[in-house]
mmCIF file of C-alpha atoms in Angstrom:
data_model
loop_
_atom_site.group_PDB
_atom_site.id
_atom_site.type_symbol
_atom_site.label_atom_id
_atom_site.label_comp_id
_atom_site.label_asym_id
_atom_site.label_seq_id
_atom_site.Cartn_x
_atom_site.Cartn_y
_atom_site.Cartn_z
ATOM 1 C CA MET H 173 45.465 -20.891 -95.231
ATOM 2 C CA ASN H 174 44.115 -19.893 -98.580
ATOM 3 C CA ASP H 175 46.111 -18.436 -101.386
ATOM 4 C CA SER H 176 45.712 -14.686 -101.575
ATOM 5 C CA ASP H 177 44.428 -12.935 -104.681
ATOM 6 C CA GLY H 178 47.922 -11.953 -105.736
ATOM 7 C CA LYS H 179 49.112 -15.505 -105.259
ATOM 8 C CA ARG H 180 46.527 -16.730 -107.745
ATOM 9 C CA MET H 181 47.636 -14.238 -110.391
ATOM 10 C CA LEU H 182 51.224 -15.232 -109.586
ATOM 11 C CA TRP H 183 50.430 -18.869 -110.423
ATOM 12 C CA VAL H 184 48.874 -17.675 -113.686
ATOM 13 C CA SER H 185 52.039 -15.767 -114.568
ATOM 14 C CA HIS H 186 54.096 -18.850 -113.643
ATOM 15 C CA MET H 187 52.080 -20.826 -116.189
ATOM 16 C CA VAL H 188 52.781 -18.173 -118.832
ATOM 17 C CA ARG H 189 56.524 -18.328 -118.031
ATOM 18 C CA ILE H 190 56.434 -22.116 -118.308
ATOM 19 C CA ARG H 191 54.526 -21.939 -121.584
ATOM 20 C CA ASP H 192 56.558 -19.189 -123.247
ATOM 21 C CA ASN H 193 60.059 -19.660 -121.787
ATOM 22 C CA GLN H 194 60.141 -23.236 -120.430
ATOM 23 C CA ASP H 195 61.012 -21.515 -117.148
ATOM 24 C CA GLN H 196 62.308 -24.143 -114.708
ATOM 25 C CA ALA H 197 62.376 -21.795 -111.697
ATOM 26 C CA ALA H 198 58.673 -21.020 -112.147
ATOM 27 C CA PHE H 199 57.951 -24.713 -112.572
ATOM 28 C CA ALA H 200 59.910 -25.581 -109.420
ATOM 29 C CA GLU H 201 57.701 -23.252 -107.342
ATOM 30 C CA LEU H 202 54.531 -24.616 -108.928
ATOM 31 C CA PHE H 203 55.761 -28.139 -108.237
ATOM 32 C CA GLU H 204 56.610 -27.448 -104.621
ATOM 33 C CA HIS H 205 53.131 -26.054 -103.977
ATOM 34 C CA PHE H 206 50.935 -28.411 -105.950
ATOM 35 C CA ALA H 207 52.713 -31.789 -106.136
ATOM 36 C CA PRO H 208 52.085 -32.649 -102.423
ATOM 37 C CA ARG H 209 48.439 -31.614 -102.800
ATOM 38 C CA VAL H 210 47.982 -33.807 -105.861
ATOM 39 C CA LYS H 211 49.650 -36.704 -104.040
ATOM 40 C CA GLY H 212 47.358 -36.185 -101.049
ATOM 41 C CA PHE H 213 44.319 -36.098 -103.332
ATOM 42 C CA LEU H 214 45.271 -39.433 -104.909
ATOM 43 C CA ILE H 215 45.931 -41.069 -101.522
ATOM 44 C CA LYS H 216 42.523 -39.895 -100.277
ATOM 45 C CA SER H 217 41.019 -41.357 -103.440
ATOM 46 C CA GLY H 218 42.330 -44.800 -102.466
ATOM 47 C CA SER H 219 45.780 -44.952 -104.030
ATOM 48 C CA ASP H 220 48.802 -46.282 -102.139
ATOM 49 C CA ALA H 221 51.636 -43.832 -101.506
ATOM 50 C CA SER H 222 54.007 -45.061 -104.221
ATOM 51 C CA LEU H 223 51.358 -45.012 -106.963
ATOM 52 C CA ALA H 224 50.229 -41.563 -105.769
ATOM 53 C CA GLU H 225 53.839 -40.330 -105.954
ATOM 54 C CA GLU H 226 54.217 -41.665 -109.486
ATOM 55 C CA CYS H 227 50.915 -40.111 -110.601
ATOM 56 C CA ALA H 228 51.675 -36.755 -108.952
ATOM 57 C CA GLN H 229 54.935 -36.590 -110.950
ATOM 58 C CA GLU H 230 53.022 -37.436 -114.136
ATOM 59 C CA VAL H 231 50.345 -34.812 -113.397
ATOM 60 C CA LEU H 232 52.952 -32.086 -112.868
ATOM 61 C CA ALA H 233 54.848 -33.154 -116.005
ATOM 62 C CA THR H 234 51.542 -32.852 -117.888
ATOM 63 C CA CYS H 235 51.200 -29.279 -116.563
ATOM 64 C CA TRP H 236 54.515 -28.491 -118.237
ATOM 65 C CA HIS H 237 53.685 -30.179 -121.541
ATOM 66 C CA LYS H 238 50.122 -28.829 -121.754
ATOM 67 C CA ALA H 239 50.845 -25.320 -120.457
ATOM 68 C CA HIS H 240 49.539 -23.911 -123.764
ATOM 69 C CA MET H 241 46.109 -25.466 -123.030
ATOM 70 C CA PHE H 242 45.614 -23.573 -119.756
ATOM 71 C CA ASP H 243 42.972 -20.823 -120.066
ATOM 72 C CA PRO H 244 43.167 -18.417 -117.101
ATOM 73 C CA ALA H 245 39.856 -16.789 -118.126
ATOM 74 C CA ARG H 246 38.088 -20.090 -117.410
ATOM 75 C CA ALA H 247 40.005 -21.670 -114.525
ATOM 76 C CA SER H 248 42.454 -20.987 -111.726
ATOM 77 C CA VAL H 249 45.739 -22.892 -111.872
ATOM 78 C CA ALA H 250 44.506 -25.017 -108.942
ATOM 79 C CA THR H 251 41.336 -25.904 -110.858
ATOM 80 C CA TRP H 252 43.274 -26.804 -113.976
ATOM 81 C CA ILE H 253 45.656 -29.029 -112.015
ATOM 82 C CA PHE H 254 42.687 -30.599 -110.224
ATOM 83 C CA THR H 255 41.137 -31.604 -113.579
ATOM 84 C CA ILE H 256 44.407 -33.190 -114.743
ATOM 85 C CA ALA H 257 44.751 -35.073 -111.427
ATOM 86 C CA ARG H 258 41.108 -36.199 -111.559
ATOM 87 C CA ASN H 259 41.548 -37.552 -115.096
ATOM 88 C CA ARG H 260 44.701 -39.389 -114.040
ATOM 89 C CA LYS H 261 42.741 -40.882 -111.117
ATOM 90 C CA ILE H 262 40.012 -42.197 -113.431
ATOM 91 C CA ASP H 263 42.613 -43.584 -115.794
ATOM 92 C CA VAL H 264 44.888 -45.258 -113.239
ATOM 93 C CA LEU H 265 42.684 -46.061 -110.224
ATOM 94 C CA ARG H 266 39.391 -46.775 -111.973
ATOM 95 C CA LYS H 267 40.974 -48.026 -115.209
ATOM 96 C CA GLN H 268 38.418 -46.283 -117.388
ATOM 97 C CA ARG H 269 38.431 -43.910 -120.305
ATOM 98 C CA ARG H 270 37.301 -40.400 -119.468
ATOM 99 C CA PRO H 271 35.053 -39.029 -122.218
ATOM 100 C CA GLU H 272 35.730 -35.281 -122.507
ATOM 101 C CA PRO H 273 33.517 -32.660 -124.166
ATOM 102 C CA GLU H 274 34.633 -31.136 -127.445
ATOM 103 C CA GLU H 275 37.240 -28.568 -126.522
ATOM 104 C CA LEU H 276 36.655 -24.831 -126.623
ATOM 105 C CA THR H 277 40.119 -23.333 -126.829
ATOM 106 C CA TRP H 278 41.744 -20.109 -127.903
ATOM 107 C CA GLY H 279 43.446 -20.123 -131.279
ATOM 108 C CA PRO H 280 47.267 -20.209 -131.312
ATOM 109 C CA GLU H 281 47.538 -16.438 -131.882
ATOM 110 C CA GLU H 282 44.858 -15.352 -129.408
ATOM 111 C CA GLU H 283 44.999 -14.614 -125.700
ATOM 112 C CA PRO H 284 42.104 -14.211 -123.262
ATOM 113 C CA ASP H 285 41.267 -10.672 -122.163
ATOM 114 C CA GLN H 286 43.327 -9.652 -119.138
ATOM 115 C CA ALA H 287 40.249 -8.203 -117.402
ATOM 116 C CA ASP H 288 38.466 -11.546 -117.835
ATOM 117 C CA VAL H 289 41.481 -13.313 -116.369
ATOM 118 C CA MET H 290 41.548 -10.985 -113.340
ATOM 119 C CA ALA H 291 37.797 -11.381 -112.809
ATOM 120 C CA LEU H 292 37.904 -15.175 -112.957
ATOM 121 C CA GLN H 293 40.890 -15.389 -110.618
ATOM 122 C CA GLN H 294 39.134 -13.076 -108.133
ATOM 123 C CA GLU H 295 35.992 -15.204 -108.276
ATOM 124 C CA SER H 296 38.115 -18.275 -107.571
ATOM 125 C CA GLU H 297 39.474 -16.474 -104.525
ATOM 126 C CA LEU H 298 35.927 -15.799 -103.266
ATOM 127 C CA LEU H 299 35.012 -19.426 -103.830
ATOM 128 C CA GLY H 300 38.097 -20.568 -101.920
ATOM 129 C CA GLN H 301 37.254 -18.235 -99.014
ATOM 130 C CA ALA H 302 33.674 -19.464 -98.933
ATOM 131 C CA ILE H 303 34.843 -23.077 -98.745
ATOM 132 C CA ALA H 304 37.306 -22.201 -95.983
ATOM 133 C CA GLU H 305 34.529 -20.522 -93.992
ATOM 134 C CA LEU H 306 32.046 -23.399 -94.225
ATOM 135 C CA PRO H 307 31.247 -25.270 -91.008
ATOM 136 C CA ALA H 308 33.696 -28.196 -90.769
ATOM 137 C CA ALA H 309 30.997 -30.852 -91.289
ATOM 138 C CA GLN H 310 29.859 -29.312 -94.553
ATOM 139 C CA ARG H 311 33.401 -28.836 -95.793
ATOM 140 C CA GLU H 312 34.151 -32.484 -95.083
ATOM 141 C CA LEU H 313 31.116 -33.553 -97.101
ATOM 142 C CA ILE H 314 32.337 -31.576 -100.078
ATOM 143 C CA GLU H 315 35.811 -33.054 -99.705
ATOM 144 C CA GLN H 316 34.325 -36.539 -99.580
ATOM 145 C CA ALA H 317 32.280 -35.871 -102.699
ATOM 146 C CA TYR H 318 35.448 -34.829 -104.563
ATOM 147 C CA PHE H 319 38.283 -36.783 -103.046
ATOM 148 C CA GLY H 320 36.643 -39.928 -101.816
ATOM 149 C CA ASP H 321 36.028 -42.103 -104.844
ATOM 150 C CA MET H 322 32.383 -42.620 -104.012
ATOM 151 C CA SER H 323 28.932 -41.504 -104.952
ATOM 152 C CA HIS H 324 26.591 -39.493 -102.761
ATOM 153 C CA SER H 325 24.745 -42.688 -101.870
ATOM 154 C CA GLU H 326 28.045 -44.297 -100.810
ATOM 155 C CA ILE H 327 28.760 -41.308 -98.559
ATOM 156 C CA ALA H 328 25.372 -41.948 -96.948
ATOM 157 C CA GLN H 329 26.229 -45.611 -96.362
ATOM 158 C CA LYS H 330 29.582 -44.727 -94.873
ATOM 159 C CA THR H 331 28.237 -42.110 -92.478
ATOM 160 C CA GLY H 332 24.952 -43.877 -91.765
ATOM 161 C CA LEU H 333 22.995 -40.773 -92.728
ATOM 162 C CA PRO H 334 19.949 -40.929 -94.965
ATOM 163 C CA LEU H 335 20.707 -40.067 -98.573
ATOM 164 C CA GLY H 336 18.271 -37.150 -98.718
ATOM 165 C CA THR H 337 20.018 -35.401 -95.825
ATOM 166 C CA ILE H 338 23.432 -35.738 -97.438
ATOM 167 C CA LYS H 339 22.204 -34.409 -100.734
ATOM 168 C CA SER H 340 20.447 -31.442 -99.188
ATOM 169 C CA ARG H 341 23.521 -30.679 -97.056
ATOM 170 C CA ILE H 342 25.801 -30.676 -100.058
ATOM 171 C CA ARG H 343 23.283 -28.565 -101.889
ATOM 172 C CA LEU H 344 23.092 -26.133 -98.973
ATOM 173 C CA ALA H 345 26.873 -25.868 -98.919
ATOM 174 C CA LEU H 346 26.902 -25.173 -102.630
ATOM 175 C CA GLU H 347 24.122 -22.614 -102.331
ATOM 176 C CA ARG H 348 26.165 -20.823 -99.674
ATOM 177 C CA LEU H 349 29.077 -20.880 -102.053
ATOM 178 C CA ARG H 350 26.991 -19.479 -104.890
ATOM 179 C CA HIS H 351 25.632 -16.780 -102.608
ATOM 180 C CA ALA H 352 29.107 -15.890 -101.380
ATOM 181 C CA MET H 353 30.279 -15.507 -104.965
ATOM 182 C CA LYS H 354 27.596 -12.968 -105.907
ATOM 183 C CA MET L 984 22.813 -22.579 -132.587
ATOM 184 C CA GLU L 985 19.853 -24.292 -134.212
ATOM 185 C CA TYR L 986 17.837 -25.168 -131.138
ATOM 186 C CA ASP L 987 17.598 -23.819 -127.635
ATOM 187 C CA ILE L 988 18.179 -26.745 -125.261
ATOM 188 C CA LYS L 989 15.369 -26.870 -122.698
ATOM 189 C CA HIS L 990 15.977 -30.116 -120.809
ATOM 190 C CA HIS L 991 19.346 -30.185 -119.060
ATOM 191 C CA LEU L 992 21.346 -32.546 -116.872
ATOM 192 C CA THR L 993 20.836 -32.275 -113.095
ATOM 193 C CA ASP L 994 23.283 -30.580 -110.687
ATOM 194 C CA ASP L 995 24.007 -33.945 -109.013
ATOM 195 C CA ILE L 996 25.149 -35.513 -112.264
ATOM 196 C CA LEU L 997 27.204 -32.476 -113.300
ATOM 197 C CA MET L 998 28.920 -32.290 -109.906
ATOM 198 C CA ALA L 999 29.717 -36.007 -109.925
ATOM 199 C CA TYR L 1000 31.149 -35.631 -113.449
ATOM 200 C CA ALA L 1001 33.464 -32.893 -112.167
ATOM 201 C CA ALA L 1002 34.394 -34.996 -109.138
ATOM 202 C CA GLY L 1003 35.133 -37.975 -111.389
ATOM 203 C CA THR L 1004 32.864 -40.414 -109.551
ATOM 204 C CA LEU L 1005 30.361 -41.345 -112.289
ATOM 205 C CA PRO L 1006 30.331 -44.622 -114.214
ATOM 206 C CA GLU L 1007 31.907 -44.342 -117.673
ATOM 207 C CA ALA L 1008 28.554 -44.501 -119.527
ATOM 208 C CA PHE L 1009 27.277 -41.495 -117.524
ATOM 209 C CA ASN L 1010 30.517 -39.617 -118.201
ATOM 210 C CA LEU L 1011 29.873 -40.214 -121.902
ATOM 211 C CA MET L 1012 26.385 -38.726 -121.559
ATOM 212 C CA VAL L 1013 27.707 -35.625 -119.777
ATOM 213 C CA ALA L 1014 30.578 -35.112 -122.247
ATOM 214 C CA THR L 1015 28.164 -35.475 -125.183
ATOM 215 C CA HIS L 1016 25.560 -33.095 -123.745
ATOM 216 C CA VAL L 1017 28.141 -30.523 -122.641
ATOM 217 C CA SER L 1018 29.591 -30.517 -126.168
ATOM 218 C CA LEU L 1019 26.228 -29.038 -127.281
ATOM 219 C CA CYS L 1020 25.221 -27.075 -124.158
ATOM 220 C CA ASP L 1021 27.210 -24.109 -122.855
ATOM 221 C CA ALA L 1022 24.932 -23.675 -119.834
ATOM 222 C CA CYS L 1023 25.856 -27.132 -118.542
ATOM 223 C CA ARG L 1024 29.492 -26.651 -119.563
ATOM 224 C CA ALA L 1025 29.664 -23.560 -117.346
ATOM 225 C CA GLU L 1026 28.018 -25.549 -114.576
ATOM 226 C CA VAL L 1027 30.563 -28.394 -114.876
ATOM 227 C CA GLU L 1028 33.451 -25.927 -114.892
ATOM 228 C CA SER L 1029 32.117 -24.240 -111.763
ATOM 229 C CA TYR L 1030 32.118 -27.659 -110.068
ATOM 230 C CA ASP L 1031 35.676 -28.146 -111.374
ATOM 231 C CA ALA L 1032 36.452 -24.864 -109.602
ATOM 232 C CA VAL L 1033 35.092 -26.248 -106.323
ATOM 233 C CA GLY L 1034 37.435 -29.235 -106.785
ATOM 234 C CA GLY L 1035 40.325 -26.886 -107.498
ATOM 235 C CA GLU L 1036 39.655 -24.822 -104.384
ATOM 236 C CA VAL L 1037 39.420 -27.901 -102.192
ATOM 237 C CA LEU L 1038 42.737 -29.073 -103.661
ATOM 238 C CA ALA L 1039 44.300 -25.636 -103.029
ATOM 239 C CA LEU L 1040 42.943 -25.451 -99.498
ATOM 240 C CA ASP L 1041 44.142 -28.762 -98.251
ATOM 241 C CA VAL L 1042 47.730 -28.912 -97.019
ATOM 242 C CA PRO L 1043 48.225 -32.545 -96.083
ATOM 243 C CA ASP L 1044 50.437 -32.859 -92.975
ATOM 244 C CA ASP L 1045 51.223 -36.527 -93.381
ATOM 245 C CA VAL L 1046 51.892 -36.432 -97.114
ATOM 246 C CA ALA L 1047 55.471 -35.850 -98.172
ATOM 247 C CA LEU L 1048 56.967 -36.193 -101.622
ATOM 248 C CA ALA L 1049 59.526 -38.930 -102.179
ATOM 249 C CA PRO L 1050 63.184 -37.844 -102.147
ATOM 250 C CA GLY L 1051 64.213 -36.836 -105.662
ATOM 251 C CA SER L 1052 60.601 -36.270 -106.693
ATOM 252 C CA PHE L 1053 61.320 -33.011 -108.518
ATOM 253 C CA ALA L 1054 64.318 -34.449 -110.370
ATOM 254 C CA ALA L 1055 62.207 -37.447 -111.400
ATOM 255 C CA THR L 1056 59.526 -35.101 -112.734
ATOM 256 C CA MET L 1057 62.091 -33.079 -114.702
ATOM 257 C CA ALA L 1058 63.321 -36.373 -116.190
ATOM 258 C CA LEU L 1059 59.728 -37.190 -117.212
ATOM 259 C CA ILE L 1060 59.489 -33.768 -118.847
ATOM 260 C CA ALA L 1061 62.773 -34.293 -120.678
ATOM 261 C CA GLY L 1062 61.341 -37.547 -122.042
ATOM 262 C CA GLY L 1063 58.715 -35.520 -123.927
ATOM 263 C CA PRO L 1064 54.918 -35.527 -123.734
ATOM 264 C CA VAL L 1065 52.976 -38.776 -123.664
ATOM 265 C CA GLN L 1066 52.105 -39.598 -127.269
ATOM 266 C CA GLU L 1067 48.381 -39.307 -127.758
ATOM 267 C CA THR L 1068 46.750 -40.710 -130.856
ATOM 268 C CA PRO L 1069 45.423 -37.731 -132.797
ATOM 269 C CA VAL L 1070 41.642 -37.549 -132.654
ATOM 270 C CA VAL L 1071 40.060 -37.748 -136.092
ATOM 271 C CA ARG L 1072 36.528 -36.394 -136.123
ATOM 272 C CA ALA L 1073 33.988 -35.986 -138.887
ATOM 273 C CA PRO L 1074 33.068 -32.293 -139.179
ATOM 274 C CA GLY L 1075 29.372 -31.441 -139.181
ATOM 275 C CA SER L 1076 28.362 -34.858 -137.863
ATOM 276 C CA ILE L 1077 25.227 -35.186 -135.738
ATOM 277 C CA LEU L 1078 27.459 -37.176 -133.350
ATOM 278 C CA PRO L 1079 29.358 -34.847 -130.978
ATOM 279 C CA GLY L 1080 33.087 -35.599 -130.669
ATOM 280 C CA PRO L 1081 33.035 -37.821 -127.551
ATOM 281 C CA LEU L 1082 30.362 -40.020 -129.125
ATOM 282 C CA GLN L 1083 32.329 -40.366 -132.359
ATOM 283 C CA ASP L 1084 35.220 -41.659 -130.252
ATOM 284 C CA TYR L 1085 33.019 -44.446 -128.849
ATOM 285 C CA VAL L 1086 31.345 -45.287 -132.178
ATOM 286 C CA GLY L 1087 34.718 -45.290 -133.915
ATOM 287 C CA GLY L 1088 33.610 -42.829 -136.595
ATOM 288 C CA ASP L 1089 30.505 -41.129 -137.924
ATOM 289 C CA LEU L 1090 26.900 -42.370 -138.305
ATOM 290 C CA ASP L 1091 27.865 -44.930 -140.968
ATOM 291 C CA SER L 1092 30.168 -46.666 -138.446
ATOM 292 C CA ILE L 1093 27.322 -47.483 -136.025
ATOM 293 C CA LYS L 1094 26.667 -51.229 -135.853
ATOM 294 C CA TRP L 1095 22.874 -51.219 -135.492
ATOM 295 C CA ARG L 1096 20.939 -54.290 -134.331
ATOM 296 C CA ALA L 1097 17.183 -54.478 -134.867
ATOM 297 C CA ILE L 1098 15.202 -54.951 -131.639
ATOM 298 C CA GLY L 1099 11.710 -54.984 -133.163
ATOM 299 C CA LEU L 1100 9.085 -52.656 -134.655
ATOM 300 C CA GLY L 1101 11.734 -50.816 -136.637
ATOM 301 C CA VAL L 1102 13.616 -49.801 -133.476
ATOM 302 C CA LYS L 1103 17.377 -50.414 -133.611
ATOM 303 C CA GLN L 1104 20.120 -50.086 -131.029
ATOM 304 C CA ALA L 1105 23.902 -50.165 -130.818
ATOM 305 C CA ILE L 1106 25.563 -50.844 -127.461
ATOM 306 C CA LEU L 1107 28.698 -48.758 -126.861
ATOM 307 C CA PRO L 1108 31.774 -50.138 -125.078
ATOM 308 C CA THR L 1109 31.893 -48.789 -121.505
ATOM 309 C CA SER L 1110 32.637 -50.180 -118.046
ATOM 310 C CA ARG L 1111 29.980 -52.542 -116.706
ATOM 311 C CA GLU L 1112 28.580 -50.425 -113.820
ATOM 312 C CA ALA L 1113 26.317 -48.722 -116.364
ATOM 313 C CA SER L 1114 25.534 -49.104 -120.034
ATOM 314 C CA ALA L 1115 25.358 -46.713 -122.981
ATOM 315 C CA ARG L 1116 23.584 -47.300 -126.247
ATOM 316 C CA LEU L 1117 22.429 -45.481 -129.333
ATOM 317 C CA LEU L 1118 18.763 -45.887 -130.230
ATOM 318 C CA PHE L 1119 17.159 -45.481 -133.629
ATOM 319 C CA ILE L 1120 13.390 -44.928 -133.519
ATOM 320 C CA PRO L 1121 11.601 -44.581 -136.888
ATOM 321 C CA ALA L 1122 9.673 -41.328 -137.374
ATOM 322 C CA GLY L 1123 6.312 -41.570 -135.596
ATOM 323 C CA ALA L 1124 7.142 -44.873 -133.860
ATOM 324 C CA ALA L 1125 7.034 -45.546 -130.111
ATOM 325 C CA MET L 1126 9.590 -47.170 -127.822
ATOM 326 C CA PRO L 1127 8.050 -50.057 -125.837
ATOM 327 C CA ASP L 1128 6.524 -48.855 -122.534
ATOM 328 C CA HIS L 1129 9.173 -49.358 -119.882
ATOM 329 C CA GLY L 1130 9.981 -48.636 -116.254
ATOM 330 C CA HIS L 1131 13.395 -48.535 -114.584
ATOM 331 C CA ASN L 1132 15.320 -49.967 -111.683
ATOM 332 C CA GLY L 1133 17.880 -47.203 -111.733
ATOM 333 C CA ILE L 1134 18.543 -43.907 -113.469
ATOM 334 C CA GLU L 1135 18.074 -43.590 -117.208
ATOM 335 C CA MET L 1136 19.081 -40.556 -119.258
ATOM 336 C CA THR L 1137 18.112 -40.191 -122.910
ATOM 337 C CA MET L 1138 19.494 -37.424 -125.118
ATOM 338 C CA VAL L 1139 18.261 -36.581 -128.609
ATOM 339 C CA LEU L 1140 20.884 -36.387 -131.367
ATOM 340 C CA GLN L 1141 18.595 -36.283 -134.408
ATOM 341 C CA GLY L 1142 14.852 -35.744 -134.795
ATOM 342 C CA ALA L 1143 12.758 -35.373 -131.652
ATOM 343 C CA PHE L 1144 10.453 -37.301 -129.363
ATOM 344 C CA GLN L 1145 7.384 -36.609 -127.277
ATOM 345 C CA ASP L 1146 6.892 -38.144 -123.838
ATOM 346 C CA GLU L 1147 4.057 -37.471 -121.378
ATOM 347 C CA GLY L 1148 3.472 -33.999 -122.818
ATOM 348 C CA ASP L 1149 7.131 -32.958 -122.941
ATOM 349 C CA TYR L 1150 8.945 -32.390 -126.223
ATOM 350 C CA PHE L 1151 12.617 -33.333 -126.573
ATOM 351 C CA ALA L 1152 14.756 -32.145 -129.503
ATOM 352 C CA ARG L 1153 18.481 -32.191 -130.295
ATOM 353 C CA GLY L 1154 20.535 -31.767 -127.116
ATOM 354 C CA ASP L 1155 17.594 -32.232 -124.741
ATOM 355 C CA VAL L 1156 17.965 -34.897 -122.031
ATOM 356 C CA GLU L 1157 15.082 -36.815 -120.496
ATOM 357 C CA MET L 1158 15.828 -38.073 -116.969
ATOM 358 C CA ALA L 1159 13.900 -41.085 -115.700
ATOM 359 C CA ASP L 1160 14.135 -43.075 -112.464
ATOM 360 C CA SER L 1161 12.350 -45.969 -110.758
ATOM 361 C CA ASP L 1162 9.118 -43.942 -110.460
ATOM 362 C CA THR L 1163 8.924 -43.264 -114.185
ATOM 363 C CA HIS L 1164 6.889 -45.319 -116.627
ATOM 364 C CA HIS L 1165 7.077 -43.747 -120.005
ATOM 365 C CA THR L 1166 6.495 -44.284 -123.710
ATOM 366 C CA PRO L 1167 8.598 -41.946 -125.810
ATOM 367 C CA VAL L 1168 7.176 -41.447 -129.321
ATOM 368 C CA ALA L 1169 9.411 -40.202 -132.123
ATOM 369 C CA ASP L 1170 8.362 -37.016 -133.922
ATOM 370 C CA ILE L 1171 6.695 -37.730 -137.266
ATOM 371 C CA HIS L 1172 9.004 -35.514 -139.333
ATOM 372 C CA GLU L 1173 12.270 -37.406 -138.961
ATOM 373 C CA ASP L 1174 13.733 -40.677 -137.677
ATOM 374 C CA CYS L 1175 14.952 -40.153 -134.125
ATOM 375 C CA ILE L 1176 18.464 -41.059 -132.944
ATOM 376 C CA CYS L 1177 19.202 -40.881 -129.217
ATOM 377 C CA LEU L 1178 21.969 -41.666 -126.776
ATOM 378 C CA ALA L 1179 20.582 -43.540 -123.752
ATOM 379 C CA VAL L 1180 22.509 -44.476 -120.619
ATOM 380 C CA THR L 1181 21.308 -46.408 -117.597
ATOM 381 C CA ASP L 1182 22.805 -47.909 -114.443
ATOM 382 C CA ALA L 1183 20.272 -50.764 -114.371
ATOM 383 C CA PRO L 1184 18.517 -52.943 -116.940
ATOM 384 C CA LEU L 1185 15.183 -51.530 -118.148
ATOM 385 C CA GLN L 1186 11.989 -53.390 -117.210
ATOM 386 C CA PHE L 1187 9.539 -53.778 -120.068
ATOM 387 C CA GLN L 1188 5.825 -54.257 -119.546
ATOM 388 C CA GLY L 1189 4.457 -57.383 -121.216
ATOM 389 C CA LEU L 1190 5.913 -60.805 -121.893
ATOM 390 C CA ILE L 1191 7.362 -60.473 -125.396
ATOM 391 C CA PRO L 1192 9.555 -57.478 -124.653
ATOM 392 C CA LYS L 1193 10.688 -59.218 -121.443
ATOM 393 C CA ILE L 1194 11.927 -62.199 -123.433
ATOM 394 C CA ALA L 1195 13.445 -59.938 -126.069
ATOM 395 C CA GLN L 1196 15.186 -58.031 -123.302
ATOM 396 C CA ARG L 1197 17.223 -61.094 -122.376
ATOM 397 C CA PHE L 1198 18.707 -61.156 -125.843
ATOM 398 C CA ALA L 1199 18.823 -57.491 -126.679
ATOM 399 C CA ARG L 1200 20.480 -56.333 -123.412
ATOM 400 C CA ILE L 1201 18.276 -53.282 -123.065
#
């Protein structure tokens, strides 16, 4: 099942506790929830179990060390952890550098507006619900696009479907998501 | 913001950047464009959010952490953060940060090689599935007419160019594929510098450019 709205804000407050107080209890809960998901993501991306375990530990350790970089007005905790895991995947599995855009971050003294944080976390909840409610075939396509280390054309080869169909299906799924978020 | 970007990256490319499935040269294009374009940045971050929600949704039944996983992670934390070399970037450069990282500095660090008619290029170090290069086109000059086997994306960093009736200025990206034959011409007012990435070698029309292509790797 999906995280509830309150759960999302709870993860945000866990990140604040980790950032401000090096709170190990908060980190333990975050770890218990996300570390298996990160490991699963890396295994689906083609890693063997022991490498995925090692990387999942590194990803969660990075969450601790970079807690001050997390901006809850721009991302849910799940999204932020996903981006760290994705970058680790490119680094370790694909052995490439990951060029990142110039960063837009809050200054050391500033905090995002609490209303903006609430709004973003609620929108993430709607997005999560919309994904959960997609027909299974469409949801699997989205998962393949993110977790399979392959391009849209490779998905087409694997499933034997023409490329145009795949693309329009993914697009349809995304349009549903966008609509659901309005 | 000096110029309103009119030609953006496509949804496909932005989604694949978020998913982490693009070749390195394409990632460099996205990171460079997004550094200048908040519309595409928001788009990328919304695709990041899709990735985050799929991660949150999926409870893998057959995936279990190794015994002692948490203790091992706390030991990693106790060992301190991974040392990252501090990024030194020239302020006010026409090269956005990610591009400076690949050039190894500002404009004066680019190792240009002449490829004829005043046009110069510098190939950037990326993985081999796709290539990235900087192009220097003198004001008013044309790139040789060329078609493509794969996808080519060209983004303006300085100056501007005109192609088949469209005008491309700083931050704008021209997308071309195997159906496109085009002849970009640099705006007369200023030398044009672009970032171009492609996942296949370009095909030039005419014999001389074809021979030159073998040596110039364009």
